[in-house]
Coordinates of C-alpha atoms in Angstrom, one line a residue:
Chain A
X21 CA -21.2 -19.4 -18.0
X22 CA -19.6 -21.2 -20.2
X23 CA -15.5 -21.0 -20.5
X24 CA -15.5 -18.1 -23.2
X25 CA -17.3 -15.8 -20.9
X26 CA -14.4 -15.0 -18.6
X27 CA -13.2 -11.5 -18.2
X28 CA -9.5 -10.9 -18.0
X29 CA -7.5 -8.1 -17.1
X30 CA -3.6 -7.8 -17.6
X31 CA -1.1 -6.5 -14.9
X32 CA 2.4 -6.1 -14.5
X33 CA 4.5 -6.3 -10.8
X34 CA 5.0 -3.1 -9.6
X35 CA 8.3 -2.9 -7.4
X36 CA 6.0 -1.5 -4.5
X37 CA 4.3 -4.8 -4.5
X38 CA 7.1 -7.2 -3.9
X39 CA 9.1 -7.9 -0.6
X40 CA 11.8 -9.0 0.7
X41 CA 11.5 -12.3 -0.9
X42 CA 11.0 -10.7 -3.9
X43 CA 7.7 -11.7 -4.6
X44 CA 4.5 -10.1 -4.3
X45 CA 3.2 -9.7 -0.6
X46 CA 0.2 -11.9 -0.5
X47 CA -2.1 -9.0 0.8
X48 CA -1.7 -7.5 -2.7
X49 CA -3.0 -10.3 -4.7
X50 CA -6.8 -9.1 -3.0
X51 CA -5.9 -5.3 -5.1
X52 CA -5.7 -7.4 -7.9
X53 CA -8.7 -9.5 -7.8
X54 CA -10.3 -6.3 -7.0
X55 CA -8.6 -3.9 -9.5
X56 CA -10.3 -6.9 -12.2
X57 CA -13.7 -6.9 -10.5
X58 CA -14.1 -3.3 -11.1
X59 CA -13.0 -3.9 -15.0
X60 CA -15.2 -6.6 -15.5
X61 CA -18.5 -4.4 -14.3
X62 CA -16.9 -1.8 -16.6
X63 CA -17.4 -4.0 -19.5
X64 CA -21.1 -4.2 -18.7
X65 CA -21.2 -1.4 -18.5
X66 CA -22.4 -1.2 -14.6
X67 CA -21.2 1.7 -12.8
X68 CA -21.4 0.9 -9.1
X69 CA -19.8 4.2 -7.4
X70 CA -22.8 6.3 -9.5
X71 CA -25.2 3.9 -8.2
X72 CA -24.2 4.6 -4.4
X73 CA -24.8 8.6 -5.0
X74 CA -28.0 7.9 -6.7
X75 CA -29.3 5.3 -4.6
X76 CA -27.1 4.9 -0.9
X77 CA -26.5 1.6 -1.8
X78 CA -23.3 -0.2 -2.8
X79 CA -21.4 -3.3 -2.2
X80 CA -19.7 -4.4 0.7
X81 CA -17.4 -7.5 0.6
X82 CA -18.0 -10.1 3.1
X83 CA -15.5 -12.7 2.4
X84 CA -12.4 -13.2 0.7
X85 CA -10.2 -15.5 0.1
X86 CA -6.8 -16.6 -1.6
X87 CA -5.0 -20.0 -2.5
X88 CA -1.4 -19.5 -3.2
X89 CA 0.4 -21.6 -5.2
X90 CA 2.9 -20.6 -7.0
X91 CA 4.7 -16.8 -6.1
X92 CA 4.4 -14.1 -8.8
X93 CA 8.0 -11.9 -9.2
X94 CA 8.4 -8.5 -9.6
X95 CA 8.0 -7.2 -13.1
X96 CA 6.3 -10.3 -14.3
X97 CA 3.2 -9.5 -16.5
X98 CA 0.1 -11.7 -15.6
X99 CA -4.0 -11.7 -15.7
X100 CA -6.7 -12.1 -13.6
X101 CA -9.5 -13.9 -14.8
X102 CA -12.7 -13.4 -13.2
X103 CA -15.3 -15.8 -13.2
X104 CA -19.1 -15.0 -11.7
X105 CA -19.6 -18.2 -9.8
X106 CA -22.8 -17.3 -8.3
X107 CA -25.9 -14.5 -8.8
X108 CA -27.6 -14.6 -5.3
X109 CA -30.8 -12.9 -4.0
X110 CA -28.5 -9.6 -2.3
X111 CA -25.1 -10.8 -3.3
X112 CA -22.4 -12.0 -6.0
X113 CA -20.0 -14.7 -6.0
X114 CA -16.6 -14.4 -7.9
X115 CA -13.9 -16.6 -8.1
X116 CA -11.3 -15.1 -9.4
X117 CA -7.7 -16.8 -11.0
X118 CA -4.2 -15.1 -11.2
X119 CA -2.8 -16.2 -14.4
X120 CA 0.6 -16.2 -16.3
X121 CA 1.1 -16.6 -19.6
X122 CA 1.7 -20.3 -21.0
X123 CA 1.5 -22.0 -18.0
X124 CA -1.7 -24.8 -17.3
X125 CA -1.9 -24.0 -13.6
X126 CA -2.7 -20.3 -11.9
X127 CA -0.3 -19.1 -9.7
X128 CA -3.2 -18.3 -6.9
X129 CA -7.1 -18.4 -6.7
X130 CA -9.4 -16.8 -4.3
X131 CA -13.6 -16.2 -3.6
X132 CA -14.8 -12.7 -3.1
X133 CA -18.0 -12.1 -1.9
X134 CA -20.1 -9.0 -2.8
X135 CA -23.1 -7.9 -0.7
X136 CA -25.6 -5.4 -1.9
X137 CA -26.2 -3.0 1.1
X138 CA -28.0 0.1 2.3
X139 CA -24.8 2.0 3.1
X140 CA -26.9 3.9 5.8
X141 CA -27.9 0.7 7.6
X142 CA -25.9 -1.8 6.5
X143 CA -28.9 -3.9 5.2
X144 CA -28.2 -6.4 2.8
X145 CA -30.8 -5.5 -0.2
X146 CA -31.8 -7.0 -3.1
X147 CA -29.6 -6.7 -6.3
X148 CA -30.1 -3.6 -8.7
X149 CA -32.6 -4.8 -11.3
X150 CA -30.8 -3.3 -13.9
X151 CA -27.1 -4.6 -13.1
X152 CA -29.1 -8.2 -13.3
X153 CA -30.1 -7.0 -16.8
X154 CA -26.9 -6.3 -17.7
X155 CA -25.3 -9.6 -16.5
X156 CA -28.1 -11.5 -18.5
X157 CA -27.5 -9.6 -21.6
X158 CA -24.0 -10.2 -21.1
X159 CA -23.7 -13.8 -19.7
X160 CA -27.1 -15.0 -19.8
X161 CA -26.3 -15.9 -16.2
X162 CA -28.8 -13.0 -14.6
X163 CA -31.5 -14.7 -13.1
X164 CA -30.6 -15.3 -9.0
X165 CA -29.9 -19.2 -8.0
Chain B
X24 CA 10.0 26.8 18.4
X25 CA 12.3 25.8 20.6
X26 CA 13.9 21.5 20.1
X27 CA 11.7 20.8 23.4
X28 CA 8.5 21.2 21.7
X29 CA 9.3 18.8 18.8
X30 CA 6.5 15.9 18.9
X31 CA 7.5 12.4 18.3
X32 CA 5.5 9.3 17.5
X33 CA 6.9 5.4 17.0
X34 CA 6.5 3.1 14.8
X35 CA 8.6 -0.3 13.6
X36 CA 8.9 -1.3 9.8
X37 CA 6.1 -3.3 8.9
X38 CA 6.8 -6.6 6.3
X39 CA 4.7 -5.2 3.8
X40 CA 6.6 -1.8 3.7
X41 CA 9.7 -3.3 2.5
X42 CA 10.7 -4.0 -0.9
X43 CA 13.4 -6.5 -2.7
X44 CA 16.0 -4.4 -1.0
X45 CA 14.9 -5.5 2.2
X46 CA 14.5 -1.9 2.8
X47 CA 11.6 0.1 3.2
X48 CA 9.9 1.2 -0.2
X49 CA 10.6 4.8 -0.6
X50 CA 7.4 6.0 -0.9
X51 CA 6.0 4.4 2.1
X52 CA 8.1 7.4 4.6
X53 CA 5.2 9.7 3.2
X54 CA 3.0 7.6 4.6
X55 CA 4.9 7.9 8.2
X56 CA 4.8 11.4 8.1
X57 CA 1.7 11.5 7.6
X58 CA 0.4 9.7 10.4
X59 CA 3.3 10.9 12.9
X60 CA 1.5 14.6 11.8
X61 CA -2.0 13.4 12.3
X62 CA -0.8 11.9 15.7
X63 CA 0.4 15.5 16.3
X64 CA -2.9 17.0 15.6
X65 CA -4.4 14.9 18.4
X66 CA -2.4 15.9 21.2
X67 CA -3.5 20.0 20.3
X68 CA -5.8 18.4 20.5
X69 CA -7.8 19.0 16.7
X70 CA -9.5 16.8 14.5
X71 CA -9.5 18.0 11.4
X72 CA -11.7 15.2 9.6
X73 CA -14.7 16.2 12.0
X74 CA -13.7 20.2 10.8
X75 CA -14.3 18.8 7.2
X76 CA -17.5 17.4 8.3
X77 CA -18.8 20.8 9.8
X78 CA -17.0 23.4 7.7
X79 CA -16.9 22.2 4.4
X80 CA -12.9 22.8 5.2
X81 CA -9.8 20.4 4.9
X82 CA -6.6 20.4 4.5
X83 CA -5.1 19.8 1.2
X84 CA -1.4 18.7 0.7
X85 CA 0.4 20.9 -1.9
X86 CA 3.9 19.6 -1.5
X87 CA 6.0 16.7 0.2
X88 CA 9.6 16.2 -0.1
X89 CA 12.0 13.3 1.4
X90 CA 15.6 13.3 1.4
X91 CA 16.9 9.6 1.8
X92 CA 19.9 9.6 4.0
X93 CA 20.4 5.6 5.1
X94 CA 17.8 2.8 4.8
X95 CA 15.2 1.9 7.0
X96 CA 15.5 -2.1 7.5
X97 CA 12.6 -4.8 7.8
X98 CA 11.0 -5.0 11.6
X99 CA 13.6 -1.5 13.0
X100 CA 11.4 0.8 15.5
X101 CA 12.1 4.2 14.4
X102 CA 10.0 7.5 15.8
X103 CA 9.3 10.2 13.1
X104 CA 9.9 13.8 14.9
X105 CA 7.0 16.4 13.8
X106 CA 8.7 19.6 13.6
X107 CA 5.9 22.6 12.3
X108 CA 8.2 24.6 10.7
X109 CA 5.7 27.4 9.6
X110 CA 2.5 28.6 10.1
X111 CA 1.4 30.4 7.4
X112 CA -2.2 32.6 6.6
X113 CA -3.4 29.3 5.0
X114 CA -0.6 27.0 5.1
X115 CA 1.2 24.7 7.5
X116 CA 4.5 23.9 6.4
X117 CA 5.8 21.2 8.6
X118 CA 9.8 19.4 8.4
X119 CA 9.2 16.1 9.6
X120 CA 12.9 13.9 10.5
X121 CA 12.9 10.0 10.7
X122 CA 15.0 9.0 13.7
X123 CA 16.4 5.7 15.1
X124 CA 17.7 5.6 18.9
X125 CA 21.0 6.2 19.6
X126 CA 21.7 7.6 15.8
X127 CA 22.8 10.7 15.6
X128 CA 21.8 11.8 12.0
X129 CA 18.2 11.0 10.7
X130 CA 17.8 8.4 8.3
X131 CA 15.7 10.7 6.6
X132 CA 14.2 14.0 6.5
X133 CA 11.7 15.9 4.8
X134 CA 8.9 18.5 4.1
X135 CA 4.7 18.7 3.9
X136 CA 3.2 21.6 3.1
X137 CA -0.8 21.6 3.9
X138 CA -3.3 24.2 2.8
X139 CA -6.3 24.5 4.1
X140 CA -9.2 24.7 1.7
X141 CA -12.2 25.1 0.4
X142 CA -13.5 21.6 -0.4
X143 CA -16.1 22.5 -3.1
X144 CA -14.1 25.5 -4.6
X145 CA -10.8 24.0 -3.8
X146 CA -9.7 27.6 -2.9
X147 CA -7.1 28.2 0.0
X148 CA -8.4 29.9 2.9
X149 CA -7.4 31.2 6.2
X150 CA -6.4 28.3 9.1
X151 CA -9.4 28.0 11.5
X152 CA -8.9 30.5 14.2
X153 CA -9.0 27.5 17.1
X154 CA -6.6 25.7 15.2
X155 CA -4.2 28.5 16.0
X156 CA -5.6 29.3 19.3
X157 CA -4.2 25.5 20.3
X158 CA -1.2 25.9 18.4
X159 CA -0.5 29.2 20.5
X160 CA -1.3 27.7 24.0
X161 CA 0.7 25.0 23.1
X162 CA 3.9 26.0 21.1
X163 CA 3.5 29.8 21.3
X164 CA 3.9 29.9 17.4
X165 CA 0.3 30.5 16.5
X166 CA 0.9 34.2 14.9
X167 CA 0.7 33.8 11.3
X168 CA 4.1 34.5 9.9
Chain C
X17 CA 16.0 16.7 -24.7
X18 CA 13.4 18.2 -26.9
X19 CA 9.7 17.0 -26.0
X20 CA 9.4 14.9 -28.3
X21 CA 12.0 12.3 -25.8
X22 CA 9.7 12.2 -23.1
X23 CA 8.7 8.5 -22.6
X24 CA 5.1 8.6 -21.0
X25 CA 3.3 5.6 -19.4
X26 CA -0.4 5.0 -18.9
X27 CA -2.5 4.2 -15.6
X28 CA -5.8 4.3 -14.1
X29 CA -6.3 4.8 -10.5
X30 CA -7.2 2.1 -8.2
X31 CA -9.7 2.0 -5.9
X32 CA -7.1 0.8 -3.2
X33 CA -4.9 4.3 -4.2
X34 CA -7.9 6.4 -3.1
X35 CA -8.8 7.7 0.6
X36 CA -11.4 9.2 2.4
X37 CA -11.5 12.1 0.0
X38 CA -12.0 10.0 -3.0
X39 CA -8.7 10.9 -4.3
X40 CA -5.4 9.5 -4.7
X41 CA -3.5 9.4 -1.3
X42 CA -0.6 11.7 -1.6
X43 CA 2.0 9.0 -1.5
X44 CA 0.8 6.9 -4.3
X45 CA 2.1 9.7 -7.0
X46 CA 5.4 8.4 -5.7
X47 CA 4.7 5.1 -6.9
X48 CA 3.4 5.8 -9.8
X49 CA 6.3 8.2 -10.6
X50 CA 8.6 5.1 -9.8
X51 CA 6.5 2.6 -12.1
X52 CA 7.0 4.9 -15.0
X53 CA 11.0 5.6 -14.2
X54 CA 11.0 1.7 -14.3
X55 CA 8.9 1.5 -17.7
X56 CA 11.6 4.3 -19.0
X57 CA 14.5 1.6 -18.2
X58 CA 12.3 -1.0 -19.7
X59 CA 12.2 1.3 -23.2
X60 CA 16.1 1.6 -23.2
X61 CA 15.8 -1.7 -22.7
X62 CA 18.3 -1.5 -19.3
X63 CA 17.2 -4.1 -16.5
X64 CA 19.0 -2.3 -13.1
X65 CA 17.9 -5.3 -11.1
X66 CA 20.1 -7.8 -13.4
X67 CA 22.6 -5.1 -12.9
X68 CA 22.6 -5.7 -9.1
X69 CA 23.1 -9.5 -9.5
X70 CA 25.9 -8.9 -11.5
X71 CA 27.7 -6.1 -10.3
X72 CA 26.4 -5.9 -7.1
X73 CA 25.7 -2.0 -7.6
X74 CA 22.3 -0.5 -7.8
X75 CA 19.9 2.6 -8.0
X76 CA 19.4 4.1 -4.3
X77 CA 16.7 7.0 -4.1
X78 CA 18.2 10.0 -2.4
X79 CA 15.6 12.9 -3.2
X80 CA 11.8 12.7 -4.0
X81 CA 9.4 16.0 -4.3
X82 CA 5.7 16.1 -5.6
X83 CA 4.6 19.0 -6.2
X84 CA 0.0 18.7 -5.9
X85 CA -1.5 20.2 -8.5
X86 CA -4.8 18.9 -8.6
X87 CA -6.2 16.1 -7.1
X88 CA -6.6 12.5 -9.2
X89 CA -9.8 10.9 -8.9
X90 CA -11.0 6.9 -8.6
X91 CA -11.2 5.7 -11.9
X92 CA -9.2 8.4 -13.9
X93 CA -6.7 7.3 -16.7
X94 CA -4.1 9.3 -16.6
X95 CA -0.4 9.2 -17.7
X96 CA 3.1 9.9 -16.2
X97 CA 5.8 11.8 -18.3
X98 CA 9.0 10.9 -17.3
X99 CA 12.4 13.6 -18.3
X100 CA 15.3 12.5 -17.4
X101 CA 16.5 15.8 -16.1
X102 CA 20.2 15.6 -15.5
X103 CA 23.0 12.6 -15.8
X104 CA 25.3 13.5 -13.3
X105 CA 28.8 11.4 -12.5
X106 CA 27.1 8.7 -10.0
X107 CA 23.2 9.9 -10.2
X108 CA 20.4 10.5 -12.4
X109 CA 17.8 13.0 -11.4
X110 CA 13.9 12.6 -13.4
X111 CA 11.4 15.5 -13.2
X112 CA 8.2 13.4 -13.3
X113 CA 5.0 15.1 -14.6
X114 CA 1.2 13.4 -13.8
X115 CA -1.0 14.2 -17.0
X116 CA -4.3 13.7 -18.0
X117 CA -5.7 13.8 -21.5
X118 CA -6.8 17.0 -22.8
X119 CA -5.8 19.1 -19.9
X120 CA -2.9 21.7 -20.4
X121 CA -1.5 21.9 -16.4
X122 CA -0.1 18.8 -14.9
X123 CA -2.1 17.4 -11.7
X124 CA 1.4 16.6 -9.9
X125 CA 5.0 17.5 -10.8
X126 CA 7.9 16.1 -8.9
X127 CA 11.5 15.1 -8.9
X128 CA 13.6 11.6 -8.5
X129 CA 16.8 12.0 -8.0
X130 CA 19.0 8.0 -7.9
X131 CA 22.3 7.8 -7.0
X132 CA 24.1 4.8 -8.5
X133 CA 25.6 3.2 -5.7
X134 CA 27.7 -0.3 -4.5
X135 CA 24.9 -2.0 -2.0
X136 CA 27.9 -3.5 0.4
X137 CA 29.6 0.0 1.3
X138 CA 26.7 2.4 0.6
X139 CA 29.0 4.5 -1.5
X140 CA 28.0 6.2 -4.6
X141 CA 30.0 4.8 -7.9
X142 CA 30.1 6.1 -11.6
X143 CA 27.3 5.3 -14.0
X144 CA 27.5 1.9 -15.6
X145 CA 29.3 2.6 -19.2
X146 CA 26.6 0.5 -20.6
X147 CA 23.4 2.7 -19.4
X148 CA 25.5 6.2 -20.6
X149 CA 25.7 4.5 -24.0
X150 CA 21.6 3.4 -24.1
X151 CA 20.9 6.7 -22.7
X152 CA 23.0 8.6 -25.3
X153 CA 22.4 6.3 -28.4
X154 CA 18.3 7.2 -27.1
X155 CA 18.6 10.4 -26.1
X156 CA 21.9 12.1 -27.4
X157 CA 22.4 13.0 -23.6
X158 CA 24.6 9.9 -21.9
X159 CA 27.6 12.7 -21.6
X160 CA 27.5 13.3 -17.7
X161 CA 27.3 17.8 -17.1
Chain D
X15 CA -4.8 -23.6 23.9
X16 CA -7.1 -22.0 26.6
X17 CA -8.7 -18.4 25.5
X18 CA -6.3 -17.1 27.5
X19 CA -2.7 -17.9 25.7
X20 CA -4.2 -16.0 22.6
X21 CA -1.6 -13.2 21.7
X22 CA -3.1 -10.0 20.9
X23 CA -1.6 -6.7 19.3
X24 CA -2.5 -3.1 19.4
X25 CA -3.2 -0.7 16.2
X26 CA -5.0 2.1 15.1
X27 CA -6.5 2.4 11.5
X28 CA -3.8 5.1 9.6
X29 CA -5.7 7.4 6.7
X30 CA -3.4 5.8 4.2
X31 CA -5.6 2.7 4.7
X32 CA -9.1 4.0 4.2
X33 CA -10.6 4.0 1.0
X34 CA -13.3 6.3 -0.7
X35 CA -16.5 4.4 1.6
X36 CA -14.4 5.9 4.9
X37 CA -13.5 2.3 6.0
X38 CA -10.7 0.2 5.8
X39 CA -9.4 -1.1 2.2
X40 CA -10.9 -4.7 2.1
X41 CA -7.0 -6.0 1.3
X42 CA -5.2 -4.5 4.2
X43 CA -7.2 -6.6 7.1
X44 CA -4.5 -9.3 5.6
X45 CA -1.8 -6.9 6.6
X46 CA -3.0 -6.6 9.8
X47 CA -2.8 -10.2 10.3
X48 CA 0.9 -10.3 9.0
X49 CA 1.9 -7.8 11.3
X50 CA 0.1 -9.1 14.7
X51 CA 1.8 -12.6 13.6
X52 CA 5.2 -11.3 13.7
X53 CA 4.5 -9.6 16.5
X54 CA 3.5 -13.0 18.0
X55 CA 6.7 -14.8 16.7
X56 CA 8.5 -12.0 18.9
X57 CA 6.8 -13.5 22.1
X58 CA 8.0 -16.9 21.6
X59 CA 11.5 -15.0 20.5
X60 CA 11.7 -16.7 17.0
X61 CA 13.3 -15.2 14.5
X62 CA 11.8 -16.8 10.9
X63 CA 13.8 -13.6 8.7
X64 CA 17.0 -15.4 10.5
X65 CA 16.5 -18.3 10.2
X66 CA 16.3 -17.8 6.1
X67 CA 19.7 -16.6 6.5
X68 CA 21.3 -19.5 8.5
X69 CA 18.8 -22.6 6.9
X70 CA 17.5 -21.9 3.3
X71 CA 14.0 -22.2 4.9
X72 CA 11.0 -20.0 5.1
X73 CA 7.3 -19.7 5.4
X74 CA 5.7 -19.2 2.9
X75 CA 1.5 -18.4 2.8
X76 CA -0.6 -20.9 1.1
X77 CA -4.2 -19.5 2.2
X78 CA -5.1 -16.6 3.5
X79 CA -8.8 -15.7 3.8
X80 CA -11.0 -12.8 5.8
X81 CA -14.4 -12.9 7.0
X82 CA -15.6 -9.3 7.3
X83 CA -18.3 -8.4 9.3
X84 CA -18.6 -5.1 10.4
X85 CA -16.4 -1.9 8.8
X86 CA -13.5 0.0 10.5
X87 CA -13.6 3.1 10.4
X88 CA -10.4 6.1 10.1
X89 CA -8.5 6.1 13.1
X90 CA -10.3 3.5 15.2
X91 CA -7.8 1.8 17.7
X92 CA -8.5 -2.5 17.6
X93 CA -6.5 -5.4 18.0
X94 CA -5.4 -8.5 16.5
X95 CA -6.1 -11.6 18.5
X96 CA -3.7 -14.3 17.2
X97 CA -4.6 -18.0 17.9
X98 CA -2.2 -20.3 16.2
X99 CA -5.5 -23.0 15.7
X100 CA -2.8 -25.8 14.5
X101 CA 0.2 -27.0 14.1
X102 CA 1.2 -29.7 11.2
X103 CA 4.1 -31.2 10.2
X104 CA 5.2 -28.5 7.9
X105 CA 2.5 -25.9 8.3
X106 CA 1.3 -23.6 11.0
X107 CA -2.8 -22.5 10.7
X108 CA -3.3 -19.1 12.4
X109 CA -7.1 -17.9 13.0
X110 CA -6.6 -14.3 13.7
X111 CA -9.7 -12.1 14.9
X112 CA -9.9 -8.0 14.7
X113 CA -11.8 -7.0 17.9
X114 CA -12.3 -3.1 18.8
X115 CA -12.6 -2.9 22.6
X116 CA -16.1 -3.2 24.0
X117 CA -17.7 -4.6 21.3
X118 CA -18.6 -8.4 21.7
X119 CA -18.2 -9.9 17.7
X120 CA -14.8 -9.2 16.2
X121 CA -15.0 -6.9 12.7
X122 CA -13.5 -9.4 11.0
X123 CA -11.7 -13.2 11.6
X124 CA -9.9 -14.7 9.4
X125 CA -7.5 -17.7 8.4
X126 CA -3.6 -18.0 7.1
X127 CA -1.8 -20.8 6.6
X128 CA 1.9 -20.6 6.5
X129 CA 3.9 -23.2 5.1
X130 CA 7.7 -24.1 6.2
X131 CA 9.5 -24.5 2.5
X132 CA 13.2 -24.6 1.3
X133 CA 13.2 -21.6 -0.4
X134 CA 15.4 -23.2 -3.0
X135 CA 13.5 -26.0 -4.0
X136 CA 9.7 -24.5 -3.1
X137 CA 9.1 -27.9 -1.5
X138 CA 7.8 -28.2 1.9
X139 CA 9.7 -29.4 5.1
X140 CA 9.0 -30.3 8.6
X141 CA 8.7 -27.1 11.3
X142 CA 11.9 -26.4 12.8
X143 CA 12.4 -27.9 16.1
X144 CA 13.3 -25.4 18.0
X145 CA 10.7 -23.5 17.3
X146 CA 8.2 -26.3 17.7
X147 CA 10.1 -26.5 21.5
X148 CA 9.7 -23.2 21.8
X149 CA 5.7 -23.4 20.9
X150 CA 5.6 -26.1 23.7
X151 CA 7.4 -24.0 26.3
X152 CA 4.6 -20.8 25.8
X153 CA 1.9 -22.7 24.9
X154 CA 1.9 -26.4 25.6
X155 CA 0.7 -27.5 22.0
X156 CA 3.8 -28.1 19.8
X157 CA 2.9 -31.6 19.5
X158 CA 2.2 -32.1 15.4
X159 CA -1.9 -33.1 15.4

């Protein structure tokens, strides 16, 4: 995917997030990443919570990580990009970016990992042939690496 | 009920409950209520998530009020006193008080009232009859008031 | 105030806000009731936490009540209505409403009540001139009853 | 450090911390972490929160990162096992694991990495040494690697 393709989503610091350092509490920045993931399968459209009814499978994440560099204030406004790094057999790779506005370098980075499961047996299963649609159509990215 | 039969459950201020103040965000004492009440349920003992499961029954919250008397600071141990003020034909209305050692006056006090319900219809109905069965044994208070 | 005053903010729940019942957890609507008290300042404009540097006075909560309506769903947009309810010597007190589009009952109600206060003694001190005059050059309703 | 200096510290999952699947929230294994790595610091005793106060200096987290491998579930009681894996100059590298008793693989393990910075000046400085002593003392590893 080239640049262009990245989905962001805009936030502002809620007072609920910051601590006594008066900055966001690093567990938070994983809500964000999240709270982005979710828009960018909303622009697909993909709607994974219908798929679990319909099918008993959903994602489960598997790995997650964040870089810190820079701490984010209460009531600052920011985005979080979210770039598809990787289209696997059963899973999906983001690496998400927590941006501010005019400055070069994000304030933190982080992986999330995303593994397609039978929610009954915890099964990793092959990706939804129709989300991989979706993601070609969208990013031209689809087809697993 | 007499003051003997008041339930108490501990806790200490977690890092990510507190906010710029270096106090603990207000909306967080809900969330100590809530589990100081749960903790209560266990020792009727009644598990009301495994009633859901076989009843199609839970409890729904209608109402929760907190009166903020002094702050709670980063890292204090505190216990939150379960007081079940009411029992109702489908309500419990309990008055829950957060308490420090060797204070006399709560640092906060407040209210929950829980309906049971219909989960489907979301229609109050009467509290399970073993639910008050343990409430009586245990606090003689079970009679619906 | 008439209606038309009533600043209202927009959300959408969060995954992370929802529990086990795949609705929001009870104590959330306190945050997002503060989120949109704070968006309310923002509208004035009036930034309490430059206040605090300067003065060394600031907002405590003393009183919060939700009233559950209806329960909020993953996913749903939905806004909060904030009324500033009463200015009172030293305190403010907001009735909160929790809307969603195209329905005529609120899902939550509730009530904020913030006493201005100096953050060394704990005492409660007048409202700052400045915020009467926002409020009443706003709202027509800065004289304290 | 031999297996058997690793600190470990008792919870049990609280409703406010499951989300719509049943299972913990993805975000608040981090928490988790946080907490049982205070709760270490209180072994050692070593107060960081004072030590802002009297130094300018703090920790701050520059990586944080979970490896989940098997849900928690709504009131489960586990524990966090805290092994402090290395001690820099200026940073400490914690590799906490969640374990539920009599289960052989942890739910989860995971990685922070806490940096000692002026708080001032964001830039990073050497540990403190009485806290390095009192590493040595409990542990016999203070030496920087």
């Amino acid at each position: 995917m080239g640049q262009a393709d990245h989905f962001r989503f805009g936030f502002r610091v809620r007072y609920s997030e910051v601590d006594y350092q008066g900055i966001v509490y690093f567990a938070h920045f994983l809500t964000y990443f999240d709270v982005a993931i979710h828009e960018f399968f909303r622009t697909l459209p993909y709607d994974y919570t219908d798929v679990r009814k319909r099918t008993g499978t959903d994602f489960n994440i598997v790995r997650a990580v964040v870089e810190y560099k820079k701490p984010l204030r209460f009531d600052e406004p920011f985005e979080v990009e979210v770039r598809l790094d990787r289209i696997g057999r059963t899973s999906l790779t983001f690496r998400p970016k927590l941006l501010v506005a005019g400055e070069a370098e994000p304030r933190a980075e982080g992986e999330a990992v995303w593994v397609h499961a039978d929610q009954a047996t915890n099964r990793s299963v092959p990706l939804p042939a129709d989300l991989l649609e979706l993601l070609d159509r969208k990013h031209g990215t689809a087809s697993p690496r």
